[in-house]
């Protein structure tokens, strides 16, 4: 009995609602003691009590992929299929944040797109801390709004594949949803105006950014207040929101920070041209490498490809004395390479083996260093 | 330094250089870096002996003989068979 869906339950996306959780994870849940002991014969009311006892969220953890109680309760909800009102109550309740997250998760799995956005977006304002069990069994700190962001933007959360939902701007263009209004909008406007004043002195590169964050004319500012009350969105905000939402997630401040950082780096690089062309190249290379490592780590196909990439890099900046080559100890002749030499010496003092002559071993040590492991013992 | 060969019987064969005092967990991270799967989705086993994350490779070497390769059912994204080490 325990594992069969309620016969009165509707099928979701054409299938047994329990099939939303994939087979392997599902079997893990069925074999779990928490499921067998606590989740037997739960109804919607008793489920609330169990949910109130939750103290962490998470997917499967450990070597044998043990599911968390959170997952068991999600499974139970899929099995009994509580009514939408009950789920909305879960979400609306303010006292128990884990009940909220549970309700949000269930809605994300089973609700229709417009409902999902409508009910989950207010939860962006909930900034309470939430404990999350990571796959290796330790606990991590996260927040309710981070979890909601993950639900709305990612395909996968807590070891359950989230069903596809339409993008927000699709629903907006269909007229089903209004444009996204962030509660922090007023704060953003103040920030923007501060930014305007800061950026006035900076160079042209920021010009295109300036257009993006154009200051409001005072007339518009006056209109803002009554417009806000009449629930009409501003055209510019609408476009901006659409763009941001297209970028997935609350990228507004993130994007601004990224742009600001990029500009800052660009200035720094230009300054350092005086100190030495190579230094800039090193920094670029490191930055590029860091980016590459972060982004491409998963996609690195074969060692030869990365080796050839390294060779290319060698070739490109062949003017400078490479730390791998034989002329390591030789004093650089030109004065402009003095800065480079100091930097090189600092690098040689590193003991993580990334300056090993054999490029394969250097590469392996680089990966190990990025993973936090000690270098290879040869 | 040892080099470990891992095979997932579905076409991915991976050679990883590591120390013999690295743990299986570290090996999983290295394999993940090389293949692109997530480290926590990888299960490393020799025949049907599944190795847990805290075991070091030195121990796996000393307690197992070289077994022939057998097919292992894929329960997760990747299960890797530890192959013969080459000094």
Short mmCIF file of C-alpha atoms in Angstrom, two decimals:
data_model
loop_
_atom_site.label_atom_id
_atom_site.label_comp_id
_atom_site.label_asym_id
_atom_site.label_seq_id
_atom_site.Cartn_x
_atom_site.Cartn_y
_atom_site.Cartn_z
CA UNK A 1 0.00 0.00 0.00
CA UNK A 2 2.60 2.46 1.11
CA UNK A 3 4.08 3.09 -2.25
CA UNK A 4 1.08 3.39 -4.45
CA UNK A 5 -0.24 6.75 -5.39
CA UNK A 6 -3.65 7.72 -4.16
CA UNK A 7 -6.02 6.35 -6.81
CA UNK A 8 -7.99 9.55 -6.73
CA UNK A 9 -4.92 11.58 -7.56
CA UNK A 10 -4.60 13.24 -10.92
CA UNK A 11 -1.79 12.34 -13.22
CA UNK A 12 0.78 15.04 -13.62
CA UNK A 13 2.30 15.68 -17.01
CA UNK A 14 0.70 12.53 -18.20
CA UNK A 15 2.21 10.22 -15.68
CA UNK A 16 1.96 8.96 -12.17
CA UNK A 17 2.93 11.92 -10.01
CA UNK A 18 5.49 9.86 -8.21
CA UNK A 19 7.32 9.43 -11.48
CA UNK A 20 8.42 13.03 -11.26
CA UNK A 21 11.16 11.68 -9.08
CA UNK A 22 13.41 9.43 -11.09
CA UNK A 23 13.47 5.71 -10.53
CA UNK A 24 16.72 5.41 -8.65
CA UNK A 25 16.05 8.21 -6.23
CA UNK A 26 12.53 6.91 -5.79
CA UNK A 27 13.77 3.46 -4.79
CA UNK A 28 16.20 5.06 -2.39
CA UNK A 29 13.35 6.90 -0.77
CA UNK A 30 11.20 3.79 -0.48
CA UNK A 31 14.00 1.94 1.23
CA UNK A 32 14.67 4.75 3.65
CA UNK A 33 13.77 4.24 7.32
CA UNK A 34 12.31 7.72 7.70
CA UNK A 35 9.93 6.94 4.89
CA UNK A 36 8.95 3.59 6.27
CA UNK A 37 8.46 4.71 9.83
CA UNK A 38 7.24 8.26 9.68
CA UNK A 39 5.65 8.61 6.33
CA UNK A 40 3.29 5.70 6.59
CA UNK A 41 -0.32 6.69 6.28
CA UNK A 42 0.27 10.40 6.37
CA UNK A 43 -2.53 12.71 5.47
CA UNK A 44 -2.35 16.34 4.62
CA UNK A 45 -2.78 17.39 8.25
CA UNK A 46 -0.29 14.99 9.75
CA UNK A 47 2.10 15.89 6.94
CA UNK A 48 2.10 19.45 8.21
CA UNK A 49 3.26 18.24 11.59
CA UNK A 50 6.08 16.28 10.02
CA UNK A 51 7.02 19.24 7.90
CA UNK A 52 7.23 21.46 10.92
CA UNK A 53 9.82 19.12 12.35
CA UNK A 54 12.09 19.50 9.35
CA UNK A 55 15.35 21.23 9.99
CA UNK A 56 17.20 20.96 6.72
CA UNK A 57 16.64 20.57 3.03
CA UNK A 58 18.69 18.65 0.55
CA UNK A 59 18.91 15.87 -1.94
CA UNK A 60 20.64 12.56 -1.60
CA UNK A 61 23.88 12.44 0.29
CA UNK A 62 26.65 10.12 1.22
CA UNK A 63 28.24 7.22 -0.55
CA UNK A 64 25.02 5.29 -0.95
CA UNK A 65 22.83 8.31 -1.77
CA UNK A 66 20.65 8.44 1.27
CA UNK A 67 17.67 10.73 0.84
CA UNK A 68 16.91 13.50 3.29
CA UNK A 69 13.61 13.66 5.21
CA UNK A 70 12.82 16.69 3.08
CA UNK A 71 12.84 14.51 0.00
CA UNK A 72 10.73 11.88 1.69
CA UNK A 73 8.12 14.48 2.50
CA UNK A 74 8.15 15.80 -1.05
CA UNK A 75 7.57 12.26 -2.20
CA UNK A 76 4.74 11.87 0.25
CA UNK A 77 3.12 15.02 -1.00
CA UNK A 78 3.38 13.72 -4.53
CA UNK A 79 1.75 10.56 -3.37
CA UNK A 80 -1.21 12.06 -1.55
CA UNK A 81 -1.54 15.12 -3.79
CA UNK A 82 -2.86 17.76 -1.43
CA UNK A 83 -5.10 20.43 -2.85
CA UNK A 84 -3.72 23.61 -4.24
CA UNK A 85 -5.16 25.62 -1.34
CA UNK A 86 -3.24 23.54 1.11
CA UNK A 87 -0.03 24.00 -0.81
CA UNK A 88 -0.61 27.73 -1.00
CA UNK A 89 -1.14 27.71 2.74
CA UNK A 90 2.18 26.00 3.15
CA UNK A 91 3.79 28.71 1.13
CA UNK A 92 1.99 31.58 2.75
CA UNK A 93 2.73 30.48 6.30
CA UNK A 94 5.41 32.63 7.78
CA UNK A 95 6.41 30.80 10.90
CA UNK A 96 8.02 27.67 9.58
CA UNK A 97 10.46 28.34 6.80
CA UNK A 98 11.00 24.68 5.96
CA UNK A 99 7.27 24.21 5.50
CA UNK A 100 7.43 27.12 3.14
CA UNK A 101 10.27 25.65 1.17
CA UNK A 102 8.51 22.30 1.07
CA UNK A 103 5.36 23.87 -0.29
CA UNK A 104 7.34 25.88 -2.82
CA UNK A 105 9.15 22.79 -3.99
CA UNK A 106 5.95 20.83 -4.39
CA UNK A 107 4.33 23.66 -6.28
CA UNK A 108 7.31 23.90 -8.55
CA UNK A 109 6.95 20.24 -9.37
CA UNK A 110 3.23 20.12 -9.88
CA UNK A 111 1.89 23.59 -10.50
CA UNK A 112 1.23 25.42 -13.72
CA UNK A 113 3.68 28.04 -14.90
CA UNK A 114 1.77 31.14 -14.01
CA UNK A 115 0.98 29.81 -10.56
CA UNK A 116 4.59 28.98 -9.96
CA UNK A 117 5.75 32.48 -10.74
CA UNK A 118 2.90 34.07 -8.92
CA UNK A 119 3.39 32.20 -5.68
CA UNK A 120 7.11 31.75 -5.64
CA UNK A 121 8.20 35.24 -6.49
CA UNK A 122 6.94 36.80 -3.26
CA UNK A 123 9.21 34.34 -1.51
CA UNK A 124 12.17 36.16 -2.99
CA UNK A 125 11.71 38.61 -0.16
CA UNK A 126 12.24 35.96 2.45
CA UNK A 127 15.86 36.14 3.44
CA UNK A 128 15.91 33.70 6.29
CA UNK A 129 18.70 31.21 6.57
CA UNK A 130 18.15 27.65 5.61
CA UNK A 131 20.28 24.62 6.29
CA UNK A 132 21.06 22.49 3.31
CA UNK A 133 22.61 19.05 3.28
CA UNK A 134 25.25 18.83 0.62
CA UNK A 135 25.86 15.61 -1.31
CA UNK A 136 28.87 14.69 0.76
CA UNK A 137 26.89 14.80 3.98
CA UNK A 138 27.95 18.14 5.42
CA UNK A 139 25.65 21.05 5.99
CA UNK A 140 25.77 24.25 4.02
CA UNK A 141 24.22 27.58 4.68
CA UNK A 142 21.80 29.01 2.20
CA UNK A 143 18.77 31.28 2.25
CA UNK A 144 15.15 30.93 1.33
CA UNK A 145 15.43 33.33 -1.55
CA UNK A 146 18.44 31.50 -2.90
CA UNK A 147 16.47 28.28 -2.86
CA UNK A 148 13.58 29.93 -4.66
CA UNK A 149 15.96 31.34 -7.23
CA UNK A 150 17.32 27.87 -7.81
CA UNK A 151 13.81 26.52 -8.25
CA UNK A 152 12.87 29.18 -10.74
CA UNK A 153 16.01 29.21 -12.80
CA UNK A 154 17.59 25.79 -12.66
CA UNK A 155 16.48 22.43 -14.01
CA UNK A 156 17.65 20.36 -11.15
CA UNK A 157 17.41 20.74 -7.44
CA UNK A 158 17.72 18.39 -4.51
CA UNK A 159 18.35 15.48 -6.87
CA UNK A 160 14.98 15.90 -8.52
CA UNK A 161 14.69 17.06 -12.08
CA UNK A 162 12.38 20.04 -12.12
CA UNK A 163 9.81 20.10 -14.90
CA UNK A 164 10.25 22.68 -17.61
CA UNK A 165 8.33 25.86 -17.16
CA UNK A 166 7.93 28.71 -19.60
CA UNK A 167 10.24 31.63 -19.26
CA UNK A 168 8.90 34.60 -17.48
CA UNK A 169 8.99 36.93 -20.41
CA UNK A 170 6.97 34.44 -22.46
CA UNK A 171 4.23 34.62 -19.91
CA UNK A 172 4.53 38.38 -19.77
CA UNK A 173 4.17 38.69 -23.49
CA UNK A 174 1.16 36.43 -23.35
CA UNK A 175 -0.30 38.80 -20.83
CA UNK A 176 -0.71 36.14 -18.21
CA UNK A 177 1.74 37.77 -15.86
CA UNK A 178 2.64 41.32 -15.07
CA UNK A 179 6.16 42.55 -15.31
CA UNK A 180 8.31 41.61 -12.41
CA UNK A 181 8.35 44.17 -9.69
CA UNK A 182 11.15 43.76 -7.25
CA UNK A 183 10.67 45.03 -3.74
CA UNK A 184 14.18 46.41 -3.90
CA UNK A 185 13.41 48.66 -6.84
CA UNK A 186 13.51 51.83 -4.82
CA UNK A 187 16.84 50.91 -3.37
CA UNK A 188 18.12 50.26 -6.86
CA UNK A 189 17.05 53.64 -8.05
CA UNK A 190 18.91 55.34 -5.26
CA UNK A 191 21.97 53.28 -6.07
CA UNK A 192 21.74 54.19 -9.71
CA UNK A 193 21.62 57.85 -8.96
CA UNK A 194 24.66 57.50 -6.78
CA UNK A 195 26.37 55.62 -9.57
CA UNK A 196 25.62 58.36 -12.04
CA UNK A 197 27.47 60.83 -9.91
CA UNK A 198 30.44 58.52 -9.44
CA UNK A 199 30.76 57.59 -13.04
CA UNK A 200 30.68 61.11 -14.34
CA UNK A 201 34.41 61.39 -14.07
CA UNK A 202 35.24 58.08 -15.70
CA UNK A 203 36.12 57.36 -19.29
CA UNK A 204 34.06 56.61 -22.28
CA UNK A 205 33.90 52.89 -21.88
CA UNK A 206 31.28 53.39 -19.30
CA UNK A 207 29.21 55.41 -21.71
CA UNK A 208 27.20 52.48 -22.87
CA UNK A 209 26.62 51.51 -19.28
CA UNK A 210 25.49 54.99 -18.55
CA UNK A 211 22.82 54.73 -21.15
CA UNK A 212 21.70 51.58 -19.57
CA UNK A 213 21.40 53.11 -16.15
CA UNK A 214 20.08 56.40 -17.28
CA UNK A 215 19.07 58.78 -14.58
CA UNK A 216 15.46 59.70 -14.30
CA UNK A 217 14.28 63.16 -15.05
CA UNK A 218 12.60 64.83 -12.12
CA UNK A 219 9.27 64.77 -13.89
CA UNK A 220 9.43 61.04 -14.16
CA UNK A 221 10.41 60.79 -10.57
CA UNK A 222 7.29 62.59 -9.55
CA UNK A 223 5.19 60.35 -11.67
CA UNK A 224 6.80 57.35 -10.19
CA UNK A 225 4.94 57.47 -6.94
CA UNK A 226 1.42 57.60 -8.18
CA UNK A 227 2.24 55.25 -10.98
CA UNK A 228 3.46 52.69 -8.57
CA UNK A 229 0.26 52.84 -6.64
CA UNK A 230 -1.81 52.36 -9.72
CA UNK A 231 0.03 49.13 -10.41
CA UNK A 232 1.19 50.15 -13.83
CA UNK A 233 4.69 49.23 -14.79
CA UNK A 234 7.06 51.70 -16.34
CA UNK A 235 7.99 50.95 -19.92
CA UNK A 236 11.67 51.19 -19.31
CA UNK A 237 11.44 48.93 -16.29
CA UNK A 238 9.43 46.53 -18.31
CA UNK A 239 12.18 46.26 -20.87
CA UNK A 240 14.81 46.16 -18.25
CA UNK A 241 12.99 43.50 -16.31
CA UNK A 242 12.48 41.51 -19.39
CA UNK A 243 16.13 41.65 -20.26
CA UNK A 244 17.13 40.77 -16.77
CA UNK A 245 14.70 37.96 -16.51
CA UNK A 246 15.93 36.68 -19.76
CA UNK A 247 19.34 36.59 -18.25
CA UNK A 248 17.90 34.23 -15.70
CA UNK A 249 17.55 35.25 -12.17
CA UNK A 250 17.99 38.47 -10.33
CA UNK A 251 20.91 39.41 -12.43
CA UNK A 252 20.36 43.10 -11.92
CA UNK A 253 22.89 43.79 -9.22
CA UNK A 254 24.99 40.84 -10.26
CA UNK A 255 25.31 42.18 -13.76
CA UNK A 256 26.12 45.65 -12.59
CA UNK A 257 28.81 44.34 -10.29
CA UNK A 258 30.22 42.23 -13.06
CA UNK A 259 30.30 45.16 -15.43
CA UNK A 260 31.84 47.39 -12.85
CA UNK A 261 34.50 44.82 -12.11
CA UNK A 262 35.23 44.33 -15.76
CA UNK A 263 35.73 48.04 -16.20
CA UNK A 264 37.89 48.24 -13.16
CA UNK A 265 40.10 45.47 -14.54
CA UNK A 266 40.34 47.16 -17.86
CA UNK A 267 41.65 50.33 -16.22
CA UNK A 268 44.09 48.40 -14.16
CA UNK A 269 45.42 46.61 -17.22
CA UNK A 270 45.92 49.83 -19.08
CA UNK A 271 47.86 51.32 -16.22
CA UNK A 272 50.11 48.37 -16.03
CA UNK A 273 51.20 48.70 -19.60
CA UNK A 274 53.74 51.11 -18.26
CA UNK A 275 55.12 48.51 -15.89
CA UNK A 276 55.56 45.87 -18.44
CA UNK A 277 53.70 44.35 -21.24
CA UNK A 278 54.33 40.91 -19.85
CA UNK A 279 52.79 41.62 -16.53
CA UNK A 280 49.54 42.48 -18.16
CA UNK A 281 49.76 39.40 -20.20
CA UNK A 282 50.39 37.31 -17.15
CA UNK A 283 47.45 38.81 -15.41
CA UNK A 284 45.28 38.36 -18.42
CA UNK A 285 46.48 34.87 -18.79
CA UNK A 286 45.81 34.11 -15.16
CA UNK A 287 42.44 35.75 -15.35
CA UNK A 288 41.68 33.91 -18.51
CA UNK A 289 42.95 30.73 -17.04
CA UNK A 290 40.88 31.20 -13.95
CA UNK A 291 37.83 31.83 -16.04
CA UNK A 292 38.69 28.98 -18.26
CA UNK A 293 39.20 26.69 -15.35
CA UNK A 294 36.02 27.70 -13.69
CA UNK A 295 33.92 27.51 -16.78
CA UNK A 296 35.55 24.81 -18.77
CA UNK A 297 36.64 22.45 -16.08
CA UNK A 298 33.84 20.13 -16.80
CA UNK A 299 34.28 20.32 -20.50
CA UNK A 300 37.95 19.61 -20.78
CA UNK A 301 38.04 16.76 -23.22
CA UNK A 302 41.51 15.35 -23.51
CA UNK A 303 44.85 16.24 -22.19
CA UNK A 304 46.29 16.82 -25.62
CA UNK A 305 43.85 19.62 -26.25
CA UNK A 306 44.79 21.41 -23.10
CA UNK A 307 48.40 20.75 -23.87
CA UNK A 308 48.08 22.33 -27.26
CA UNK A 309 46.32 25.26 -25.65
CA UNK A 310 49.26 25.57 -23.31
CA UNK A 311 51.66 25.41 -26.22
CA UNK A 312 49.74 28.15 -27.96
CA UNK A 313 50.03 30.24 -24.86
CA UNK A 314 53.72 29.48 -24.74
CA UNK A 315 54.12 30.57 -28.33
CA UNK A 316 52.13 33.72 -27.96
CA UNK A 317 54.04 35.12 -25.07
CA UNK A 318 57.35 33.72 -26.09
CA UNK A 319 59.10 37.03 -25.66
CA UNK A 320 59.20 36.72 -21.92
CA UNK A 321 61.46 34.27 -20.20
CA UNK A 322 59.14 31.40 -19.51
CA UNK A 323 59.33 29.98 -16.08
CA UNK A 324 59.44 26.49 -17.53
CA UNK A 325 62.37 27.02 -19.84
CA UNK A 326 66.05 26.77 -19.16
CA UNK A 327 66.69 30.44 -18.89
CA UNK A 328 64.93 30.54 -15.56
CA UNK A 329 67.81 31.79 -13.55
CA UNK A 330 69.19 34.25 -16.10
CA UNK A 331 68.78 37.88 -15.31
CA UNK A 332 66.55 39.61 -17.77
CA UNK A 333 68.35 42.11 -19.88
CA UNK A 334 65.76 44.73 -20.50
CA UNK A 335 64.71 46.88 -17.63
CA UNK A 336 61.06 46.49 -18.50
CA UNK A 337 61.33 42.81 -17.69
CA UNK A 338 62.45 43.50 -14.18
CA UNK A 339 58.89 43.52 -12.96
CA UNK A 340 58.32 40.25 -14.73
CA UNK A 341 61.31 38.69 -13.05
CA UNK A 342 60.10 39.59 -9.58
CA UNK A 343 56.78 38.08 -10.37
CA UNK A 344 58.42 34.99 -11.77
CA UNK A 345 60.51 34.53 -8.70
CA UNK A 346 57.48 34.74 -6.54
CA UNK A 347 55.88 32.06 -8.65
CA UNK A 348 58.82 29.71 -8.35
CA UNK A 349 58.51 29.84 -4.63
CA UNK A 350 55.08 28.24 -4.95
CA UNK A 351 55.23 24.66 -3.94
CA UNK A 352 52.16 23.32 -5.61
CA UNK A 353 54.17 22.02 -8.48
CA UNK A 354 52.47 23.97 -11.18
CA UNK A 355 55.82 25.05 -12.49
CA UNK A 356 57.03 21.57 -13.23
CA UNK A 357 58.95 21.23 -16.49
CA UNK A 358 56.79 18.41 -17.75
CA UNK A 359 53.63 20.09 -19.04
CA UNK A 360 51.46 17.10 -18.28
CA UNK A 361 52.49 17.04 -14.69
CA UNK A 362 52.19 20.80 -14.45
CA UNK A 363 48.70 20.57 -15.82
CA UNK A 364 47.79 17.80 -13.42
CA UNK A 365 49.15 19.83 -10.55
CA UNK A 366 47.17 22.83 -11.68
CA UNK A 367 43.98 20.81 -11.57
CA UNK A 368 44.89 19.43 -8.19
CA UNK A 369 45.60 22.86 -6.83
CA UNK A 370 42.27 24.09 -8.07
CA UNK A 371 40.56 21.19 -6.35
CA UNK A 372 42.45 21.82 -3.17
CA UNK A 373 44.67 18.76 -3.34
CA UNK A 374 48.37 18.55 -2.72
CA UNK A 375 50.67 18.27 -5.74
CA UNK A 376 51.79 14.99 -7.18
CA UNK A 377 54.60 13.24 -5.41
CA UNK A 378 57.07 12.20 -8.03
CA UNK B 1 52.82 9.06 -8.17
CA UNK B 2 50.63 6.42 -9.69
CA UNK B 3 48.49 6.46 -12.72
CA UNK B 4 45.07 4.97 -12.40
CA UNK B 5 42.97 3.80 -15.28
CA UNK B 6 39.22 4.04 -14.90
CA UNK B 7 36.73 2.59 -17.28
CA UNK B 8 32.99 3.09 -17.24
CA UNK B 9 32.23 0.32 -19.71
CA UNK B 10 30.26 2.76 -21.80
CA UNK B 11 33.14 4.19 -23.70
CA UNK B 12 34.79 6.52 -21.24
CA UNK B 13 38.25 5.47 -20.26
CA UNK B 14 40.17 7.86 -18.15
CA UNK B 15 43.76 7.90 -16.96
CA UNK B 16 44.43 9.94 -13.90
CA UNK B 17 47.74 10.67 -12.25
CA UNK B 18 47.57 10.80 -8.52
CA UNK B 19 49.46 10.10 -5.35
CA UNK B 20 48.95 6.80 -3.64
CA UNK B 21 47.87 8.55 -0.48
CA UNK B 22 45.01 10.28 -2.27
CA UNK B 23 41.60 9.15 -1.20
CA UNK B 24 38.87 7.85 -3.42
CA UNK B 25 37.07 11.12 -2.87
CA UNK B 26 40.03 13.01 -4.34
CA UNK B 27 40.18 10.57 -7.20
CA UNK B 28 36.51 11.23 -7.91
CA UNK B 29 37.19 14.94 -8.06
CA UNK B 30 40.05 14.40 -10.47
CA UNK B 31 37.94 12.18 -12.63
CA UNK B 32 35.15 14.72 -12.56
CA UNK B 33 37.56 17.38 -13.70
CA UNK B 34 38.57 15.23 -16.58
CA UNK B 35 35.25 13.86 -17.71
CA UNK B 36 32.79 16.58 -16.89
CA UNK B 37 30.44 14.62 -14.68
CA UNK B 38 29.84 15.82 -11.18
CA UNK B 39 32.10 14.34 -8.55
CA UNK B 40 29.25 13.29 -6.33
CA UNK B 41 27.68 11.34 -9.17
CA UNK B 42 30.65 9.08 -9.61
CA UNK B 43 30.92 5.70 -8.04
CA UNK B 44 34.27 3.96 -8.14
CA UNK B 45 34.40 0.25 -7.72
CA UNK B 46 36.46 -2.76 -8.48
CA UNK B 47 34.14 -5.50 -9.71
CA UNK B 48 31.41 -5.31 -7.10
CA UNK B 49 33.44 -3.76 -4.34
CA UNK B 50 32.31 -0.16 -4.13
CA UNK B 51 34.95 2.01 -2.59
CA UNK B 52 33.91 4.69 -0.14
CA UNK B 53 35.29 8.18 -0.24
CA UNK B 54 37.69 7.98 2.66
CA UNK B 55 39.65 4.96 1.43
CA UNK B 56 43.11 5.78 0.12
CA UNK B 57 44.40 4.29 -3.06
CA UNK B 58 47.26 2.70 -1.24
CA UNK B 59 44.76 0.56 0.61
CA UNK B 60 42.82 -0.41 -2.49
CA UNK B 61 46.02 -1.50 -4.09
CA UNK B 62 47.14 -3.68 -1.25
CA UNK B 63 43.89 -5.45 -0.52
CA UNK B 64 42.73 -6.36 -3.96
CA UNK B 65 44.31 -8.56 -6.53
CA UNK B 66 44.01 -7.78 -10.12
CA UNK B 67 40.57 -8.96 -11.11
CA UNK B 68 39.33 -9.34 -14.59
CA UNK B 69 37.01 -6.66 -15.82
CA UNK B 70 33.38 -7.45 -15.42
CA UNK B 71 30.39 -5.49 -16.51
CA UNK B 72 28.82 -3.38 -13.79
CA UNK B 73 25.32 -2.02 -13.90
CA UNK B 74 25.20 1.71 -14.11
CA UNK B 75 23.16 3.06 -11.26
CA UNK B 76 24.51 6.57 -11.38
CA UNK B 77 25.92 8.78 -14.04
CA UNK B 78 29.23 7.00 -13.98
CA UNK B 79 30.67 3.97 -12.37
CA UNK B 80 34.32 3.54 -12.90
CA UNK B 81 36.31 0.36 -12.64
CA UNK B 82 39.75 0.82 -11.27
CA UNK B 83 42.19 -0.61 -13.70
CA UNK B 84 45.73 -1.71 -13.35
CA UNK B 85 48.08 0.90 -11.98
CA UNK B 86 51.17 1.73 -13.87
CA UNK B 87 54.01 2.75 -11.57
#
